[in-house]
PDB file of C-alpha atoms and ligand atoms in Angstrom:
ATOM      1  CA  MET L 151      -9.705  67.278 -36.775  1.00  0.00           C
ATOM      2  CA  LEU L 152      -8.560  66.732 -33.200  1.00  0.00           C
ATOM      3  CA  TYR L 153     -11.609  66.583 -30.941  1.00  0.00           C
ATOM      4  CA  LEU L 154     -11.130  67.163 -27.216  1.00  0.00           C
ATOM      5  CA  VAL L 155     -14.185  65.464 -25.756  1.00  0.00           C
ATOM      6  CA  GLY L 156     -15.291  66.022 -22.149  1.00  0.00           C
ATOM      7  CA  LEU L 157     -16.644  62.872 -20.489  1.00  0.00           C
ATOM      8  CA  GLY L 158     -18.296  64.400 -17.427  1.00  0.00           C
ATOM      9  CA  LEU L 159     -17.643  63.168 -13.932  1.00  0.00           C
ATOM     10  CA  ALA L 160     -19.130  59.825 -13.078  1.00  0.00           C
ATOM     11  CA  ASP L 161     -19.751  57.088 -15.618  1.00  0.00           C
ATOM     12  CA  GLU L 162     -20.041  56.140 -19.285  1.00  0.00           C
ATOM     13  CA  THR L 163     -23.463  57.773 -19.649  1.00  0.00           C
ATOM     14  CA  ASP L 164     -22.188  61.267 -18.805  1.00  0.00           C
ATOM     15  CA  ILE L 165     -20.770  61.877 -22.279  1.00  0.00           C
ATOM     16  CA  THR L 166     -22.826  64.355 -24.329  1.00  0.00           C
ATOM     17  CA  ILE L 167     -24.677  63.238 -27.464  1.00  0.00           C
ATOM     18  CA  LYS L 168     -22.344  65.444 -29.482  1.00  0.00           C
ATOM     19  CA  GLY L 169     -19.342  63.801 -27.838  1.00  0.00           C
ATOM     20  CA  LEU L 170     -20.704  60.312 -28.440  1.00  0.00           C
ATOM     21  CA  GLU L 171     -21.240  61.022 -32.130  1.00  0.00           C
ATOM     22  CA  VAL L 172     -17.586  62.057 -32.441  1.00  0.00           C
ATOM     23  CA  VAL L 173     -16.409  58.967 -30.554  1.00  0.00           C
ATOM     24  CA  LYS L 174     -18.438  56.678 -32.790  1.00  0.00           C
ATOM     25  CA  ARG L 175     -17.040  58.057 -36.032  1.00  0.00           C
ATOM     26  CA  ALA L 176     -13.436  58.946 -35.060  1.00  0.00           C
ATOM     27  CA  GLU L 177     -10.576  57.006 -36.585  1.00  0.00           C
ATOM     28  CA  ARG L 178      -8.888  56.548 -33.191  1.00  0.00           C
ATOM     29  CA  VAL L 179     -10.122  57.271 -29.683  1.00  0.00           C
ATOM     30  CA  TYR L 180      -7.713  58.045 -26.835  1.00  0.00           C
ATOM     31  CA  LEU L 181      -8.695  58.183 -23.175  1.00  0.00           C
ATOM     32  CA  GLU L 182      -6.546  60.470 -21.047  1.00  0.00           C
ATOM     33  CA  ALA L 183      -6.187  58.480 -17.870  1.00  0.00           C
ATOM     34  CA  TYR L 184      -3.927  60.292 -15.434  1.00  0.00           C
ATOM     35  CA  THR L 185      -5.343  63.719 -14.479  1.00  0.00           C
ATOM     36  CA  SER L 186      -8.729  62.362 -13.425  1.00  0.00           C
ATOM     37  CA  ILE L 187     -10.673  59.107 -13.577  1.00  0.00           C
ATOM     38  CA  LEU L 188     -14.224  58.075 -14.270  1.00  0.00           C
ATOM     39  CA  LEU L 189     -15.809  55.840 -11.684  1.00  0.00           C
ATOM     40  CA  VAL L 190     -16.145  53.025 -14.236  1.00  0.00           C
ATOM     41  CA  ASP L 191     -13.389  51.153 -16.070  1.00  0.00           C
ATOM     42  CA  LYS L 192     -12.331  51.312 -19.701  1.00  0.00           C
ATOM     43  CA  GLU L 193     -14.232  48.134 -20.651  1.00  0.00           C
ATOM     44  CA  LYS L 194     -17.512  49.724 -19.609  1.00  0.00           C
ATOM     45  CA  LEU L 195     -16.781  52.751 -21.765  1.00  0.00           C
ATOM     46  CA  GLU L 196     -15.895  50.551 -24.723  1.00  0.00           C
ATOM     47  CA  ALA L 197     -19.106  48.564 -24.383  1.00  0.00           C
ATOM     48  CA  PHE L 198     -21.168  51.763 -24.261  1.00  0.00           C
ATOM     49  CA  TYR L 199     -19.325  53.427 -27.184  1.00  0.00           C
ATOM     50  CA  GLY L 200     -19.312  50.193 -29.189  1.00  0.00           C
ATOM     51  CA  ARG L 201     -15.640  50.536 -30.052  1.00  0.00           C
ATOM     52  CA  SER L 202     -12.175  50.232 -28.602  1.00  0.00           C
ATOM     53  CA  VAL L 203     -10.388  52.980 -26.730  1.00  0.00           C
ATOM     54  CA  ILE L 204      -6.633  53.514 -26.363  1.00  0.00           C
ATOM     55  CA  VAL L 205      -5.517  54.531 -22.869  1.00  0.00           C
ATOM     56  CA  ALA L 206      -3.211  57.547 -23.057  1.00  0.00           C
ATOM     57  CA  ASP L 207      -0.883  57.773 -20.065  1.00  0.00           C
ATOM     58  CA  ARG L 208       1.201  60.843 -19.196  1.00  0.00           C
ATOM     59  CA  GLU L 209       4.165  59.564 -21.185  1.00  0.00           C
ATOM     60  CA  LEU L 210       2.139  59.152 -24.378  1.00  0.00           C
ATOM     61  CA  VAL L 211       0.451  62.562 -24.075  1.00  0.00           C
ATOM     62  CA  GLU L 212       3.538  64.514 -23.049  1.00  0.00           C
ATOM     63  CA  ILE L 213       6.228  62.754 -25.065  1.00  0.00           C
ATOM     64  CA  GLY L 214       4.349  60.873 -27.733  1.00  0.00           C
ATOM     65  CA  SER L 215       1.809  63.475 -28.785  1.00  0.00           C
ATOM     66  CA  ASP L 216       2.774  63.101 -32.463  1.00  0.00           C
ATOM     67  CA  GLU L 217       1.610  59.487 -32.273  1.00  0.00           C
ATOM     68  CA  ILE L 218      -1.801  60.692 -31.051  1.00  0.00           C
ATOM     69  CA  LEU L 219      -1.980  63.363 -33.735  1.00  0.00           C
ATOM     70  CA  GLN L 220      -0.856  61.137 -36.588  1.00  0.00           C
ATOM     71  CA  GLY L 221      -3.304  61.372 -39.484  1.00  0.00           C
ATOM     72  CA  ALA L 222      -5.439  64.055 -37.832  1.00  0.00           C
ATOM     73  CA  ASN L 223      -5.074  66.272 -40.928  1.00  0.00           C
ATOM     74  CA  ASP L 224      -7.208  63.830 -42.891  1.00  0.00           C
ATOM     75  CA  ALA L 225      -9.250  62.000 -40.258  1.00  0.00           C
ATOM     76  CA  ASP L 226     -10.946  62.653 -36.923  1.00  0.00           C
ATOM     77  CA  ILE L 227      -9.083  61.752 -33.736  1.00  0.00           C
ATOM     78  CA  ALA L 228     -10.954  61.871 -30.421  1.00  0.00           C
ATOM     79  CA  PHE L 229      -9.084  62.642 -27.213  1.00  0.00           C
ATOM     80  CA  LEU L 230     -11.328  61.959 -24.226  1.00  0.00           C
ATOM     81  CA  VAL L 231     -10.809  63.879 -20.988  1.00  0.00           C
ATOM     82  CA  VAL L 232     -12.684  63.142 -17.773  1.00  0.00           C
ATOM     83  CA  GLY L 233     -14.705  66.160 -16.650  1.00  0.00           C
ATOM     84  CA  ASP L 234     -14.277  69.103 -19.007  1.00  0.00           C
ATOM     85  CA  PRO L 235     -11.226  69.132 -21.319  1.00  0.00           C
ATOM     86  CA  PHE L 236     -10.337  72.608 -20.043  1.00  0.00           C
ATOM     87  CA  GLY L 237     -11.529  72.272 -16.443  1.00  0.00           C
ATOM     88  CA  ALA L 238      -8.492  72.107 -14.126  1.00  0.00           C
ATOM     89  CA  THR L 239      -6.616  70.337 -16.954  1.00  0.00           C
ATOM     90  CA  THR L 240      -5.596  72.038 -20.170  1.00  0.00           C
ATOM     91  CA  HIS L 241      -3.508  69.702 -22.328  1.00  0.00           C
ATOM     92  CA  ILE L 242      -2.241  72.905 -23.843  1.00  0.00           C
ATOM     93  CA  ASP L 243       0.911  71.157 -25.127  1.00  0.00           C
ATOM     94  CA  LEU L 244      -1.186  68.771 -27.214  1.00  0.00           C
ATOM     95  CA  VAL L 245      -3.301  71.637 -28.537  1.00  0.00           C
ATOM     96  CA  LEU L 246      -0.238  73.734 -29.420  1.00  0.00           C
ATOM     97  CA  ARG L 247       1.406  70.797 -31.158  1.00  0.00           C
ATOM     98  CA  ALA L 248      -1.783  70.177 -33.160  1.00  0.00           C
ATOM     99  CA  ARG L 249      -1.796  73.832 -34.166  1.00  0.00           C
ATOM    100  CA  GLU L 250       1.834  73.639 -35.243  1.00  0.00           C
ATOM    101  CA  LEU L 251       0.946  70.705 -37.458  1.00  0.00           C
ATOM    102  CA  GLY L 252      -1.969  72.624 -38.980  1.00  0.00           C
ATOM    103  CA  ILE L 253      -4.566  70.316 -37.430  1.00  0.00           C
ATOM    104  CA  ASN L 254      -7.975  71.782 -36.658  1.00  0.00           C
ATOM    105  CA  ILE L 255      -9.154  71.480 -33.060  1.00  0.00           C
ATOM    106  CA  LYS L 256     -12.646  71.333 -31.635  1.00  0.00           C
ATOM    107  CA  THR L 257     -13.669  71.045 -27.987  1.00  0.00           C
ATOM    108  CA  ILE L 258     -16.811  69.368 -26.765  1.00  0.00           C
ATOM    109  CA  PRO L 259     -17.377  70.615 -23.213  1.00  0.00           C
ATOM    110  CA  ASN L 260     -18.891  68.731 -20.307  1.00  0.00           C
ATOM    111  CA  ALA L 261     -19.379  69.103 -16.552  1.00  0.00           C
ATOM    112  CA  SER L 262     -16.205  69.725 -14.571  1.00  0.00           C
ATOM    113  CA  ILE L 263     -15.467  69.366 -10.877  1.00  0.00           C
ATOM    114  CA  MET L 264     -14.913  73.142 -11.087  1.00  0.00           C
ATOM    115  CA  SER L 265     -18.632  73.678 -11.676  1.00  0.00           C
ATOM    116  CA  ALA L 266     -20.199  70.509 -10.246  1.00  0.00           C
ATOM    117  CA  ILE L 267     -18.784  71.351  -6.816  1.00  0.00           C
ATOM    118  CA  GLY L 268     -21.700  73.811  -6.644  1.00  0.00           C
ATOM    119  CA  CYS L 269     -23.649  70.786  -5.333  1.00  0.00           C
ATOM    120  CA  ALA L 270     -22.163  71.616  -1.911  1.00  0.00           C
ATOM    121  CA  GLY L 271     -24.524  74.588  -1.829  1.00  0.00           C
ATOM    122  CA  LEU L 272     -22.025  77.448  -2.054  1.00  0.00           C
ATOM    123  CA  GLN L 273     -22.226  80.202  -4.688  1.00  0.00           C
ATOM    124  CA  LEU L 274     -19.567  79.492  -7.320  1.00  0.00           C
ATOM    125  CA  TYR L 275     -19.095  83.274  -7.562  1.00  0.00           C
ATOM    126  CA  ASN L 276     -17.565  83.243  -4.100  1.00  0.00           C
ATOM    127  CA  PHE L 277     -14.755  80.774  -4.788  1.00  0.00           C
ATOM    128  CA  GLY L 278     -11.219  82.110  -5.063  1.00  0.00           C
ATOM    129  CA  GLN L 279      -8.190  80.426  -6.594  1.00  0.00           C
ATOM    130  CA  THR L 280      -8.430  76.652  -6.836  1.00  0.00           C
ATOM    131  CA  VAL L 281      -5.402  74.860  -5.403  1.00  0.00           C
ATOM    132  CA  SER L 282      -3.948  71.375  -5.753  1.00  0.00           C
ATOM    133  CA  MET L 283      -2.772  69.275  -2.833  1.00  0.00           C
ATOM    134  CA  VAL L 284       0.008  66.782  -3.578  1.00  0.00           C
ATOM    135  CA  PHE L 285       0.945  63.792  -1.436  1.00  0.00           C
ATOM    136  CA  PHE L 286       3.551  64.932   1.103  1.00  0.00           C
ATOM    137  CA  THR L 287       6.619  62.781   1.665  1.00  0.00           C
ATOM    138  CA  GLU L 288       9.056  62.779   4.600  1.00  0.00           C
ATOM    139  CA  THR L 289      11.243  65.293   2.805  1.00  0.00           C
ATOM    140  CA  TRP L 290       8.865  67.105   0.468  1.00  0.00           C
ATOM    141  CA  LYS L 291       5.932  69.075   1.835  1.00  0.00           C
ATOM    142  CA  PRO L 292       5.306  71.867  -0.674  1.00  0.00           C
ATOM    143  CA  SER L 293       3.262  74.688   0.826  1.00  0.00           C
ATOM    144  CA  SER L 294       2.785  77.191  -2.006  1.00  0.00           C
ATOM    145  CA  TYR L 295      -0.916  76.280  -1.950  1.00  0.00           C
ATOM    146  CA  TYR L 296      -1.050  77.856   1.532  1.00  0.00           C
ATOM    147  CA  ASP L 297      -0.215  81.288   0.058  1.00  0.00           C
ATOM    148  CA  ARG L 298      -3.071  80.983  -2.441  1.00  0.00           C
ATOM    149  CA  ILE L 299      -5.458  79.994   0.366  1.00  0.00           C
ATOM    150  CA  LYS L 300      -4.228  82.952   2.410  1.00  0.00           C
ATOM    151  CA  GLU L 301      -5.152  85.312  -0.427  1.00  0.00           C
ATOM    152  CA  ASN L 302      -8.595  83.715  -0.778  1.00  0.00           C
ATOM    153  CA  VAL L 303      -9.206  83.825   2.970  1.00  0.00           C
ATOM    154  CA  SER L 304      -8.176  87.496   3.158  1.00  0.00           C
ATOM    155  CA  ILE L 305     -11.141  88.467   0.951  1.00  0.00           C
ATOM    156  CA  GLY L 306     -13.568  85.927   2.365  1.00  0.00           C
ATOM    157  CA  LEU L 307     -13.553  83.495  -0.565  1.00  0.00           C
ATOM    158  CA  HIS L 308     -13.896  79.715  -0.463  1.00  0.00           C
ATOM    159  CA  THR L 309     -11.043  77.537  -1.698  1.00  0.00           C
ATOM    160  CA  LEU L 310     -11.583  74.407  -3.751  1.00  0.00           C
ATOM    161  CA  VAL L 311      -8.743  71.978  -3.068  1.00  0.00           C
ATOM    162  CA  LEU L 312      -8.216  69.305  -5.743  1.00  0.00           C
ATOM    163  CA  LEU L 313      -6.426  66.225  -4.512  1.00  0.00           C
ATOM    164  CA  ASP L 314      -3.456  64.336  -5.857  1.00  0.00           C
ATOM    165  CA  ILE L 315      -3.812  61.302  -8.084  1.00  0.00           C
ATOM    166  CA  LYS L 316      -0.855  58.993  -8.611  1.00  0.00           C
ATOM    167  CA  VAL L 317      -1.265  56.548 -11.456  1.00  0.00           C
ATOM    168  CA  LYS L 318       1.494  54.643 -13.216  1.00  0.00           C
ATOM    169  CA  GLU L 319       4.127  56.122 -10.908  1.00  0.00           C
ATOM    170  CA  GLN L 320       7.497  54.426 -10.482  1.00  0.00           C
ATOM    171  CA  SER L 321       9.221  54.111  -7.127  1.00  0.00           C
ATOM    172  CA  LEU L 322      12.462  56.091  -6.911  1.00  0.00           C
ATOM    173  CA  GLU L 323      14.430  52.841  -7.049  1.00  0.00           C
ATOM    174  CA  ASN L 324      12.664  51.583 -10.176  1.00  0.00           C
ATOM    175  CA  LEU L 325      12.981  55.014 -11.762  1.00  0.00           C
ATOM    176  CA  LEU L 326      16.728  55.148 -11.113  1.00  0.00           C
ATOM    177  CA  LYS L 327      17.191  51.613 -12.413  1.00  0.00           C
ATOM    178  CA  GLY L 328      15.058  52.355 -15.476  1.00  0.00           C
ATOM    179  CA  ARG L 329      12.632  49.546 -14.623  1.00  0.00           C
ATOM    180  CA  LYS L 330       9.133  50.060 -15.990  1.00  0.00           C
ATOM    181  CA  ILE L 331       7.483  48.698 -12.865  1.00  0.00           C
ATOM    182  CA  TYR L 332       4.598  50.799 -11.600  1.00  0.00           C
ATOM    183  CA  GLU L 333       3.185  51.335  -8.131  1.00  0.00           C
ATOM    184  CA  PRO L 334      -0.533  50.704  -7.525  1.00  0.00           C
ATOM    185  CA  PRO L 335      -2.651  53.836  -8.146  1.00  0.00           C
ATOM    186  CA  ARG L 336      -3.222  56.157  -5.196  1.00  0.00           C
ATOM    187  CA  TYR L 337      -5.914  58.774  -4.774  1.00  0.00           C
ATOM    188  CA  MET L 338      -5.720  61.298  -1.944  1.00  0.00           C
ATOM    189  CA  THR L 339      -8.610  61.249   0.505  1.00  0.00           C
ATOM    190  CA  VAL L 340     -10.334  64.169   2.197  1.00  0.00           C
ATOM    191  CA  ALA L 341      -8.883  62.951   5.526  1.00  0.00           C
ATOM    192  CA  GLN L 342      -5.321  62.961   4.166  1.00  0.00           C
ATOM    193  CA  CYS L 343      -5.824  66.423   2.657  1.00  0.00           C
ATOM    194  CA  ALA L 344      -7.199  67.884   5.908  1.00  0.00           C
ATOM    195  CA  ALA L 345      -4.268  66.386   7.865  1.00  0.00           C
ATOM    196  CA  GLN L 346      -1.727  67.836   5.419  1.00  0.00           C
ATOM    197  CA  MET L 347      -3.410  71.253   5.590  1.00  0.00           C
ATOM    198  CA  LEU L 348      -3.100  71.226   9.375  1.00  0.00           C
ATOM    199  CA  ASN L 349       0.505  70.106   9.095  1.00  0.00           C
ATOM    200  CA  THR L 350       1.267  73.123   6.861  1.00  0.00           C
ATOM    201  CA  GLU L 351      -0.545  75.508   9.230  1.00  0.00           C
ATOM    202  CA  ASP L 352       1.576  74.135  12.101  1.00  0.00           C
ATOM    203  CA  GLU L 353       4.731  74.806  10.110  1.00  0.00           C
ATOM    204  CA  ARG L 354       3.809  78.195   8.654  1.00  0.00           C
ATOM    205  CA  ASN L 355       1.886  79.312  11.736  1.00  0.00           C
ATOM    206  CA  GLU L 356       0.257  82.331  10.041  1.00  0.00           C
ATOM    207  CA  GLY L 357      -3.247  81.574  11.318  1.00  0.00           C
ATOM    208  CA  VAL L 358      -4.777  81.304   7.844  1.00  0.00           C
ATOM    209  CA  TYR L 359      -6.979  78.497   9.149  1.00  0.00           C
ATOM    210  CA  GLY L 360      -6.931  76.133  12.104  1.00  0.00           C
ATOM    211  CA  PRO L 361      -8.190  72.766  13.336  1.00  0.00           C
ATOM    212  CA  ASP L 362     -11.617  74.310  13.968  1.00  0.00           C
ATOM    213  CA  SER L 363     -11.976  76.005  10.558  1.00  0.00           C
ATOM    214  CA  LEU L 364     -14.939  74.704   8.606  1.00  0.00           C
ATOM    215  CA  ALA L 365     -14.527  72.680   5.454  1.00  0.00           C
ATOM    216  CA  ILE L 366     -16.572  70.410   3.226  1.00  0.00           C
ATOM    217  CA  GLY L 367     -15.446  67.047   1.915  1.00  0.00           C
ATOM    218  CA  ALA L 368     -16.954  65.996  -1.420  1.00  0.00           C
ATOM    219  CA  ALA L 369     -16.644  62.474  -2.820  1.00  0.00           C
ATOM    220  CA  ARG L 370     -17.710  61.046  -6.195  1.00  0.00           C
ATOM    221  CA  VAL L 371     -19.506  64.226  -7.236  1.00  0.00           C
ATOM    222  CA  GLY L 372     -22.077  63.421  -9.907  1.00  0.00           C
ATOM    223  CA  ALA L 373     -22.263  59.707  -9.091  1.00  0.00           C
ATOM    224  CA  PRO L 374     -25.301  58.041  -7.487  1.00  0.00           C
ATOM    225  CA  ASP L 375     -23.307  57.580  -4.259  1.00  0.00           C
ATOM    226  CA  GLN L 376     -22.014  61.160  -4.142  1.00  0.00           C
ATOM    227  CA  LYS L 377     -21.166  62.115  -0.574  1.00  0.00           C
ATOM    228  CA  LEU L 378     -20.818  65.506   1.136  1.00  0.00           C
ATOM    229  CA  VAL L 379     -19.601  65.972   4.697  1.00  0.00           C
ATOM    230  CA  ALA L 380     -19.109  69.289   6.518  1.00  0.00           C
ATOM    231  CA  GLY L 381     -16.986  69.687   9.607  1.00  0.00           C
ATOM    232  CA  THR L 382     -13.945  71.256  11.129  1.00  0.00           C
ATOM    233  CA  LEU L 383     -10.625  70.395   9.515  1.00  0.00           C
ATOM    234  CA  LYS L 384      -9.836  68.334  12.600  1.00  0.00           C
ATOM    235  CA  GLU L 385     -13.076  66.365  12.211  1.00  0.00           C
ATOM    236  CA  LEU L 386     -12.384  65.837   8.524  1.00  0.00           C
ATOM    237  CA  THR L 387      -8.995  64.250   9.316  1.00  0.00           C
ATOM    238  CA  GLU L 388     -11.012  61.316  10.623  1.00  0.00           C
ATOM    239  CA  VAL L 389     -13.828  61.151   8.108  1.00  0.00           C
ATOM    240  CA  ASP L 390     -14.191  58.150   5.781  1.00  0.00           C
ATOM    241  CA  MET L 391     -15.574  59.381   2.453  1.00  0.00           C
ATOM    242  CA  GLY L 392     -15.277  56.016   0.685  1.00  0.00           C
ATOM    243  CA  HIS L 393     -14.012  55.428  -2.845  1.00  0.00           C
ATOM    244  CA  PRO L 394     -12.243  58.134  -4.895  1.00  0.00           C
ATOM    245  CA  LEU L 395     -12.369  60.804  -6.207  1.00  0.00           C
ATOM    246  CA  HIS L 396     -12.410  63.330  -3.392  1.00  0.00           C
ATOM    247  CA  SER L 397     -12.195  67.122  -3.184  1.00  0.00           C
ATOM    248  CA  LEU L 398     -12.258  69.566  -0.271  1.00  0.00           C
ATOM    249  CA  ILE L 399     -13.624  73.078   0.124  1.00  0.00           C
ATOM    250  CA  LEU L 400     -12.246  75.380   2.796  1.00  0.00           C
ATOM    251  CA  LEU L 401     -15.156  77.616   3.731  1.00  0.00           C
ATOM    252  CA  GLY L 402     -14.658  81.368   3.285  1.00  0.00           C
ATOM    253  CA  LYS L 403     -16.358  84.064   5.308  1.00  0.00           C
ATOM    254  CA  ARG L 404     -18.606  85.061   2.428  1.00  0.00           C
ATOM    255  CA  THR L 405     -21.097  82.405   3.338  1.00  0.00           C
ATOM    256  CA  HIS L 406     -24.729  83.394   3.384  1.00  0.00           C
ATOM    257  CA  GLU L 407     -26.929  82.331   6.292  1.00  0.00           C
ATOM    258  CA  LEU L 408     -28.973  80.133   3.902  1.00  0.00           C
ATOM    259  CA  GLU L 409     -25.805  78.460   2.603  1.00  0.00           C
ATOM    260  CA  LYS L 410     -24.747  77.838   6.186  1.00  0.00           C
ATOM    261  CA  ASP L 411     -28.087  76.160   6.942  1.00  0.00           C
ATOM    262  CA  PHE L 412     -27.734  73.998   3.827  1.00  0.00           C
ATOM    263  CA  ILE L 413     -24.213  72.870   4.751  1.00  0.00           C
ATOM    264  CA  ARG L 414     -25.074  72.228   8.376  1.00  0.00           C
ATOM    265  CA  GLU L 415     -27.485  69.501   7.212  1.00  0.00           C
ATOM    266  CA  PHE L 416     -24.511  67.284   6.391  1.00  0.00           C
ATOM    267  CA  ALA L 417     -22.292  68.300   9.311  1.00  0.00           C
ATOM    268  CA  VAL L 418     -20.347  65.622  11.193  1.00  0.00           C
ATOM    269  CA  ASP L 419     -21.520  67.259  14.411  1.00  0.00           C
ATOM    270  CA  GLY L 420     -23.994  70.171  14.606  1.00  0.00           C
ATOM    271  CA  ALA L 421     -22.582  71.467  17.897  1.00  0.00           C
ATOM    272  CA  THR L 422     -18.957  71.751  16.762  1.00  0.00           C
ATOM    273  CA  PHE L 423     -20.193  73.229  13.481  1.00  0.00           C
ATOM    274  CA  ASP L 424     -22.071  75.970  15.350  1.00  0.00           C
ATOM    275  CA  ALA L 425     -19.133  76.682  17.668  1.00  0.00           C
ATOM    276  CA  SER L 426     -16.737  77.000  14.765  1.00  0.00           C
ATOM    277  CA  TRP L 427     -19.195  79.142  12.817  1.00  0.00           C
ATOM    278  CA  SER L 428     -19.395  81.642  15.695  1.00  0.00           C
ATOM    279  CA  LYS L 429     -15.617  81.809  15.974  1.00  0.00           C
ATOM    280  CA  TRP L 430     -14.483  82.091  12.339  1.00  0.00           C
ATOM    281  CA  TYR L 431     -17.345  83.195  10.133  1.00  0.00           C
ATOM    282  CA  GLN L 432     -19.607  86.125   9.579  1.00  0.00           C
ATOM    283  CA  THR L 433     -22.664  86.042   7.391  1.00  0.00           C
ATOM    284  CA  THR L 434     -23.472  88.375   4.514  1.00  0.00           C
ATOM    285  CA  SER L 435     -26.984  89.621   4.045  1.00  0.00           C
TER     286      SER L 435
HETATM  287  C1  SAM G1189      -7.232  67.584 -12.512  1.00  0.00           C
HETATM  288  S1  SAM G1189      -8.709  67.642 -11.636  1.00  0.00           S
HETATM  289  C2  SAM G1189     -10.065  67.354 -12.709  1.00  0.00           C
HETATM  290  C3  SAM G1189     -10.018  67.827 -14.045  1.00  0.00           C
HETATM  291  C4  SAM G1189     -11.182  67.434 -14.916  1.00  0.00           C
HETATM  292  N1  SAM G1189     -10.803  67.713 -16.282  1.00  0.00           N
HETATM  293  C5  SAM G1189     -12.497  68.177 -14.592  1.00  0.00           C
HETATM  294  O1  SAM G1189     -12.892  69.036 -15.391  1.00  0.00           O
HETATM  295  O2  SAM G1189     -13.143  67.856 -13.585  1.00  0.00           O
HETATM  296  C6  SAM G1189      -8.744  66.104 -10.783  1.00  0.00           C
HETATM  297  C7  SAM G1189      -9.174  66.273  -9.364  1.00  0.00           C
HETATM  298  O3  SAM G1189     -10.465  66.849  -9.313  1.00  0.00           O
HETATM  299  C8  SAM G1189     -11.199  66.289  -8.257  1.00  0.00           C
HETATM  300  N2  SAM G1189     -12.347  65.563  -8.832  1.00  0.00           N
HETATM  301  C9  SAM G1189     -12.551  65.231 -10.133  1.00  0.00           C
HETATM  302  N3  SAM G1189     -13.712  64.586 -10.285  1.00  0.00           N
HETATM  303  C10 SAM G1189     -14.275  64.498  -9.045  1.00  0.00           C
HETATM  304  C11 SAM G1189     -15.487  63.947  -8.543  1.00  0.00           C
HETATM  305  N4  SAM G1189     -16.358  63.354  -9.345  1.00  0.00           N
HETATM  306  N5  SAM G1189     -15.742  64.065  -7.210  1.00  0.00           N
HETATM  307  C12 SAM G1189     -14.875  64.678  -6.382  1.00  0.00           C
HETATM  308  N6  SAM G1189     -13.713  65.205  -6.804  1.00  0.00           N
HETATM  309  C13 SAM G1189     -13.420  65.128  -8.113  1.00  0.00           C
HETATM  310  C14 SAM G1189     -10.280  65.334  -7.501  1.00  0.00           C
HETATM  311  O4  SAM G1189      -9.677  66.030  -6.437  1.00  0.00           O
HETATM  312  C15 SAM G1189      -9.297  64.970  -8.596  1.00  0.00           C
HETATM  313  O5  SAM G1189      -8.082  64.530  -8.082  1.00  0.00           O
END
């Protein structure tokens, strides 16, 4: 059996009892370590699980999946995914390959950023399409996410923006020279995301949002030092949310008066929050 085990969002203790039982008895345990990260390192997980864990980077999962699946017809293999195995990550290739090989698959769900973001106080029902923000470069500033946000905004829905993670990436030079030298990991911050969003609005100029649109920055959701900050996009370009991981919510118009009051509690500045609210938002009853 191939078990896809969700680890939850913060630390080693977020695994479910069901998940832990699988981890303890599996023949091999892989930790998917490139689409999201826990806020503790592998050694802490190993100490808690009482066994060793193999880190599975993108290369192993995408090119070497047969190595992961080896023996799974006769023994249990655990594949650990931070958050929920099917929350904003699917690993569908691994699942399809397992199916092809006649391996049974079981999923053990856990909290995902897709649901835990409800801690910001907004109804999950009123979120539209989730988008991903990648690190812009001098020559590459993809803006397809802007079209998705435009659709969400047009019907008043909030947008959850998930932020880029770069782990085990090679520089262009090392890639071209075939050198397996990796850059230090990088995790996009709320401030970088807000700045890139404003950069895209400047370029596309369709008025989907602006510097005074309201947004919420969320850091380390589920951890003891979870942090939420509300403000205009311009304010958020200067906010320091601390350690990764970060996400951002662009507020939609379908925000209830009570939700507004809740969010305002963690506003950077109550006065700019109120001014922006009057300009961009209407409340539902
Ligand atoms: C591919 S998604 C997460 C998928 C994961 N399987 C899940 O269910 O949560 C990774 C992105 O989600 C966001 N994220 C994940 N965990 C987070 C957390 N605890 N706090 C804030 N943002 C988080 C970050 O933007 C991160 O780059």
